[in-house]
CSV table of C-alpha atoms in Angstrom, one decimal:
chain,number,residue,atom,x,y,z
A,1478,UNK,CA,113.3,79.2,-61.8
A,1479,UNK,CA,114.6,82.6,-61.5
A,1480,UNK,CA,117.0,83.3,-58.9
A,1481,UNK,CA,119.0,86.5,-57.7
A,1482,UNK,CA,122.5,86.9,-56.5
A,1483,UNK,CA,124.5,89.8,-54.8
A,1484,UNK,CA,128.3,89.6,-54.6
A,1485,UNK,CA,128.8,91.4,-51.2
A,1486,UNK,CA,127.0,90.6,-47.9
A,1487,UNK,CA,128.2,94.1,-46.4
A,1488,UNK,CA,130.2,96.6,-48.1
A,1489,UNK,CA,132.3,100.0,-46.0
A,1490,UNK,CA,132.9,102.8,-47.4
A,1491,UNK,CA,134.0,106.3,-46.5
A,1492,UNK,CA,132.1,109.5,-47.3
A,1493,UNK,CA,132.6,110.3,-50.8
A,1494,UNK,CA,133.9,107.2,-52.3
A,1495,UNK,CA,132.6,105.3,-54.9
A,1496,UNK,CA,130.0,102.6,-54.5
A,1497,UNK,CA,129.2,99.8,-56.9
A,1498,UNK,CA,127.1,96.8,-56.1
A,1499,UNK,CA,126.9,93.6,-57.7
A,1500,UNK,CA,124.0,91.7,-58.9
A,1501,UNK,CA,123.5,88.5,-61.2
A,1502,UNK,CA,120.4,87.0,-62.2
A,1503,UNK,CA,119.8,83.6,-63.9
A,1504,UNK,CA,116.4,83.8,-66.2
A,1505,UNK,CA,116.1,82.8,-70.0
A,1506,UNK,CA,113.4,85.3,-70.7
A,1507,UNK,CA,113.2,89.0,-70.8
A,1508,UNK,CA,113.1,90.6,-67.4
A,1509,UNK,CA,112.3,93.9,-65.5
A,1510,UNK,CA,115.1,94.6,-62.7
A,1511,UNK,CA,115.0,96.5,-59.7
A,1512,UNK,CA,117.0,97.9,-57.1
A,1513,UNK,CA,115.4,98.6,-53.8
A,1514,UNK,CA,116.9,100.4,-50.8
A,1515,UNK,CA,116.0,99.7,-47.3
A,1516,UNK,CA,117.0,102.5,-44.5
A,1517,UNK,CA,117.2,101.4,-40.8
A,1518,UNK,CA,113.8,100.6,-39.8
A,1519,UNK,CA,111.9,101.1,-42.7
A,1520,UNK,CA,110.4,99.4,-45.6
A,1521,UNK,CA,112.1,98.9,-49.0
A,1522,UNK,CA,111.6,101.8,-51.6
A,1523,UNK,CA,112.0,101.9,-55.0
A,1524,UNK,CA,115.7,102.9,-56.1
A,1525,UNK,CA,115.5,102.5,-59.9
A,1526,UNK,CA,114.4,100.1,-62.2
A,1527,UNK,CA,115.0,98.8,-65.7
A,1528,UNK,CA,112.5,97.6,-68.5
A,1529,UNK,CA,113.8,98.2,-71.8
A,1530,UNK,CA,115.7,100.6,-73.8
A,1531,UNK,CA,118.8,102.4,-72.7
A,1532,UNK,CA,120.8,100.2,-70.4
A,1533,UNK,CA,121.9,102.7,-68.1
A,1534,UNK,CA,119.3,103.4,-65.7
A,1535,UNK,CA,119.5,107.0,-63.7
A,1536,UNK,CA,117.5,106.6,-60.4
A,1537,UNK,CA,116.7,109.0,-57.3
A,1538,UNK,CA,119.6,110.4,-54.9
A,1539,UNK,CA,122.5,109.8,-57.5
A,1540,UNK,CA,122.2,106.3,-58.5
A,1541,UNK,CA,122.1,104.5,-61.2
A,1542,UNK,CA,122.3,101.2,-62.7
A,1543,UNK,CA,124.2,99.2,-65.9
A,1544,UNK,CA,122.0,96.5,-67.6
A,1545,UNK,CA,124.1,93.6,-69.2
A,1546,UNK,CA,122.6,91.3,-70.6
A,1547,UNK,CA,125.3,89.0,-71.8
A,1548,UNK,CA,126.5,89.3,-68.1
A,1549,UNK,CA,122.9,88.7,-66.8
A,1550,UNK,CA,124.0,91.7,-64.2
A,1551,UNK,CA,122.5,94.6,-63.2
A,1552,UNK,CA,125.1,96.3,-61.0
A,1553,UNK,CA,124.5,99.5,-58.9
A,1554,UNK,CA,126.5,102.4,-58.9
A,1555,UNK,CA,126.9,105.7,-57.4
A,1556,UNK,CA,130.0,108.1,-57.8
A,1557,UNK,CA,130.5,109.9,-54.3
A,1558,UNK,CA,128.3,108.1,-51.4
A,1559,UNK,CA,126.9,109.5,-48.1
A,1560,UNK,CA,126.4,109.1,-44.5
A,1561,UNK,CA,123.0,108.8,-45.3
A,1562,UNK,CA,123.2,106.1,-48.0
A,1563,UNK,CA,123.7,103.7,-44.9
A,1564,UNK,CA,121.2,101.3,-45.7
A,1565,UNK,CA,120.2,97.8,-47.0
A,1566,UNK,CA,120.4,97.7,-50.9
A,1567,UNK,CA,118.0,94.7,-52.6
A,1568,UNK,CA,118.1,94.0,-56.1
A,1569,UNK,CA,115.1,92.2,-57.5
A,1570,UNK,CA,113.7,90.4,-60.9
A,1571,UNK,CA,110.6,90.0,-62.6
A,1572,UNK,CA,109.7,88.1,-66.0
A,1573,UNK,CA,107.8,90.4,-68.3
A,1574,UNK,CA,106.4,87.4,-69.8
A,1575,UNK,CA,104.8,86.5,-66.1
A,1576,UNK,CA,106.7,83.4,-65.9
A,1577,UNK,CA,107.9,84.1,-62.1
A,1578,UNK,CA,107.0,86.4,-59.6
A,1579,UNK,CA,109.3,89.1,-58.4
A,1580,UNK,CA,112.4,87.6,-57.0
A,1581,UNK,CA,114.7,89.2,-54.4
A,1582,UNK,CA,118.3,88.9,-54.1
A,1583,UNK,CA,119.6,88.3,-50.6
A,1584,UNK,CA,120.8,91.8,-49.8
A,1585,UNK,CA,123.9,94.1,-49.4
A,1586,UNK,CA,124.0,96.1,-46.6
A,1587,UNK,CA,126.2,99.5,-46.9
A,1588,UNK,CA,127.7,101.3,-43.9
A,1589,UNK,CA,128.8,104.5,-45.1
A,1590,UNK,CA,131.5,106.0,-42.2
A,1591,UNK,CA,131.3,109.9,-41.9
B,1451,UNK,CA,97.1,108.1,-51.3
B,1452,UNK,CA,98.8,105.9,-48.4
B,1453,UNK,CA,99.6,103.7,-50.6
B,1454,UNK,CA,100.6,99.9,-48.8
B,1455,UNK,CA,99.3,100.0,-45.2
B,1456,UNK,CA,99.9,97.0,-42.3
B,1457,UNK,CA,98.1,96.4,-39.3
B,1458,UNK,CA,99.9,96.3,-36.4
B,1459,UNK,CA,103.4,97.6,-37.0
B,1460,UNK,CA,104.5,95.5,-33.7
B,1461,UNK,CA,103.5,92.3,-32.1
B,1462,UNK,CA,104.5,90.1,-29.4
B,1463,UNK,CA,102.9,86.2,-29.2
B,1464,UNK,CA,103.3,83.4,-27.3
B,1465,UNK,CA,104.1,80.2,-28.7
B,1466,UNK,CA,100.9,78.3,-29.4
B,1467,UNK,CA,98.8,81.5,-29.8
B,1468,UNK,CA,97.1,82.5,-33.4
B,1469,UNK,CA,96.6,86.0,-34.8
B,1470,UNK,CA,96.3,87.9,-38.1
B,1471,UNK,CA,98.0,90.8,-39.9
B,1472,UNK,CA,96.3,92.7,-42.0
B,1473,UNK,CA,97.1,94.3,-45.3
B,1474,UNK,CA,95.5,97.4,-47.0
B,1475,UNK,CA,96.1,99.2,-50.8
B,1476,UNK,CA,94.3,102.1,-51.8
B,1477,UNK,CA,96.4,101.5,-55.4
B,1478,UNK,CA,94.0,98.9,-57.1
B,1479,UNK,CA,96.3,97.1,-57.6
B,1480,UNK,CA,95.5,93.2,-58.8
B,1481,UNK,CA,98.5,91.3,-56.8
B,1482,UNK,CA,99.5,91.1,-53.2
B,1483,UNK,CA,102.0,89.9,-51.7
B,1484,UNK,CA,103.7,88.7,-48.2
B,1485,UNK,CA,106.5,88.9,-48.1
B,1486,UNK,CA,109.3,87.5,-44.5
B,1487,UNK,CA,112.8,89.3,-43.9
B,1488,UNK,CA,114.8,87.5,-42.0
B,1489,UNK,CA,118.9,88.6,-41.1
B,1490,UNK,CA,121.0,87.3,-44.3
B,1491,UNK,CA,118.4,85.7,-45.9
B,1492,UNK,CA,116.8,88.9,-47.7
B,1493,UNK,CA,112.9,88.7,-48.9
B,1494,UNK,CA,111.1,85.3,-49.0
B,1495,UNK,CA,107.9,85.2,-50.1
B,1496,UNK,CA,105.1,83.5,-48.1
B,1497,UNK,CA,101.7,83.5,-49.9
B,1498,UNK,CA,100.2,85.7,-53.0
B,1499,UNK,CA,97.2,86.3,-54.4
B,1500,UNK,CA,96.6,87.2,-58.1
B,1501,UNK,CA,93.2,88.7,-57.8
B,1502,UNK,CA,90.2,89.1,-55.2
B,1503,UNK,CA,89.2,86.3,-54.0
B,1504,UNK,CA,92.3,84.5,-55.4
B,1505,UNK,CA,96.2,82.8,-52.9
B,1506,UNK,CA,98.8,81.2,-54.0
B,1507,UNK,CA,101.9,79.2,-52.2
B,1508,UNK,CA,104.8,81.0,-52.4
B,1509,UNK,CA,108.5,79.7,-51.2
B,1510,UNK,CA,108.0,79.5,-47.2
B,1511,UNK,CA,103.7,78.8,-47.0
B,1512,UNK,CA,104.0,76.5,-44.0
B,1513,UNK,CA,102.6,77.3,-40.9
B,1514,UNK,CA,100.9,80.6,-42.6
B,1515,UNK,CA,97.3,80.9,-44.4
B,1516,UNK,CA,95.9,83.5,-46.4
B,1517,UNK,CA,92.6,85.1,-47.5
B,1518,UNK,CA,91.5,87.5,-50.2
B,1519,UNK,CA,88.5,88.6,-49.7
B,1520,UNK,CA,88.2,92.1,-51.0
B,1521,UNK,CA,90.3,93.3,-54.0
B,1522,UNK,CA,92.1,95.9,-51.4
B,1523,UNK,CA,92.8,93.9,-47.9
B,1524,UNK,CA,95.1,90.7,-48.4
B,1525,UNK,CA,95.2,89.0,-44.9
B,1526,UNK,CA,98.1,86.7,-43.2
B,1527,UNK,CA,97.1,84.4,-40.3
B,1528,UNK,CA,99.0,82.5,-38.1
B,1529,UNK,CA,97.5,79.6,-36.8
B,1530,UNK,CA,99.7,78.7,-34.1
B,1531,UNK,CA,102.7,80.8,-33.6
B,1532,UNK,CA,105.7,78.9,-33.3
B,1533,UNK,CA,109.3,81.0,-32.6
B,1534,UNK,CA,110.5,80.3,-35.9
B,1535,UNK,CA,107.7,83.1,-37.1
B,1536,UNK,CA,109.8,85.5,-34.9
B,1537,UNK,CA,110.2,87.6,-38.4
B,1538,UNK,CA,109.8,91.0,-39.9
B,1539,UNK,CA,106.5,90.3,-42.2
B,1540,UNK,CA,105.8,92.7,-45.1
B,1541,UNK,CA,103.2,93.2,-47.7
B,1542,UNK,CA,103.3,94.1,-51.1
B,1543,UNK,CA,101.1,94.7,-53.9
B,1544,UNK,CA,101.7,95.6,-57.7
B,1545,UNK,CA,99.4,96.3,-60.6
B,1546,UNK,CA,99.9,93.6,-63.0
B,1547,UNK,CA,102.2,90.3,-63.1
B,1548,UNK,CA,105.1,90.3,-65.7
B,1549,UNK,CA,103.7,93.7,-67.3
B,1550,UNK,CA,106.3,96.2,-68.9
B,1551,UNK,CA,105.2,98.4,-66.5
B,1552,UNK,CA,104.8,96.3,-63.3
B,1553,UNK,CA,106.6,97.6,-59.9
B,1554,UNK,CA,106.2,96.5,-56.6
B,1555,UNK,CA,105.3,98.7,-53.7
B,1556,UNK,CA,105.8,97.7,-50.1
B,1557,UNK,CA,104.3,98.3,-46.9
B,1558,UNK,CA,106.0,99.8,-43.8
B,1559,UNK,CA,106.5,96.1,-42.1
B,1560,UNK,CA,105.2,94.3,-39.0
B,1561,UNK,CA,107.7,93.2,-36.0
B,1562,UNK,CA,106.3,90.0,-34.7
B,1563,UNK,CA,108.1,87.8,-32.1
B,1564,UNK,CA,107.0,84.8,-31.1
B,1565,UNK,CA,108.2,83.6,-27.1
């Protein structure tokens, strides 16, 4: 079975520095990966997401994301962060070949101070 | 286009009672989801369906049932409340399972606690 891992329970940061979140999935097959964000009292949006071709993924507000597959990771990255990246960051999997429904790491939350 | 609606955004039960939340997509979309987010533990997926009329167990089914009745509503009951239910619940839907092109669209969430 698929499963989803994220390095950091809750990262700080200042304004402006640079943000990278970890995540590692264990699945045998070819997947689709996602990274969702989460503001304070909301639901999750879509981030960015990865099916094939260029391993670097560009998504909305600055983000964007480095497919390894010999790593299994799909980490998260963003230059120069903001007060209002402060959110809940989930990074997700699905098998293309349907072999497991979307699967959801447990979370990073990011305070970003001002 | 609103996309992933829930019905109601904010519940309080007492233990014992029953009630059901209600999902709506105006996407077409064939799968639905329900998804429970609880502190530290991230998304864990109650029940799915794969099609009208269609549910499926997924990793936390106990003490929740399901219906599918029409393509577009995908319903969570709760039979008996317990505390333990005391959850943020959220539905989700997406056009095709393990498609190239497959993404997942959520609902806005419902706050239930259970006293």
């Amino acid at each position: 079975a698929q499963s989803v891992s994220q390095h950091n329970h809750h990262v700080i940061l200042s304004e402006a520095a640079s943000l990278e979140l970890g995540c590692n999935y264990s699945y045998g097959g070819t997947v689709n990966l996602f990274w969702y964000v989460q503001y304070p009292g909301q639901h999750l949006q879509l981030l960015l997401k990865y099916f094939s071709g260029d391993p670097l993924v560009k998504g909305i507000k600055g983000f964007e994301a480095e497919f390894i597959k010999s790593k299994f990771s799909f980490n998260l990255r963003k230059p120069s962060v903001q007060w209002s990246d402060t959110a809940e960051y989930f990074c997700a999997v699905n098998a293309q070949d349907g072999g497991q429904n979307f699967v959801f790491g447990p979370g990073t939350r990011l305070s970003v101070l001002p | 286009n609103a996309g992933v609606t829930q019905t109601p955004k904010f519940r309080v039960l007492k233990t014992g009672q029953s009630m059901t939340l209600l999902c709506a997509q105006d996407m077409n979309h064939e799968y639905m989801y329900w998804y429970r987010q609880d502190p530290g533990m991230g998304l864990r997926l109650i029940h799915y369906s794969v099609g009208e009329g269609t549910t499926a167990k997924g990793e936390v089914p106990d003490g929740y049932n399901v219906s599918r009745l029409k393509k577009q509503n995908f319903l969570l009951g709760l039979e008996s409340a317990a505390p333990s239910q005391t959850s943020v619940y959220f539905c989700a839907s997406s056009y095709l399972h393990g498609s190239i092109l497959d993404t997942i669209y959520f609902g806005e969430g419902s706050w239930l606690t259970v006293v």
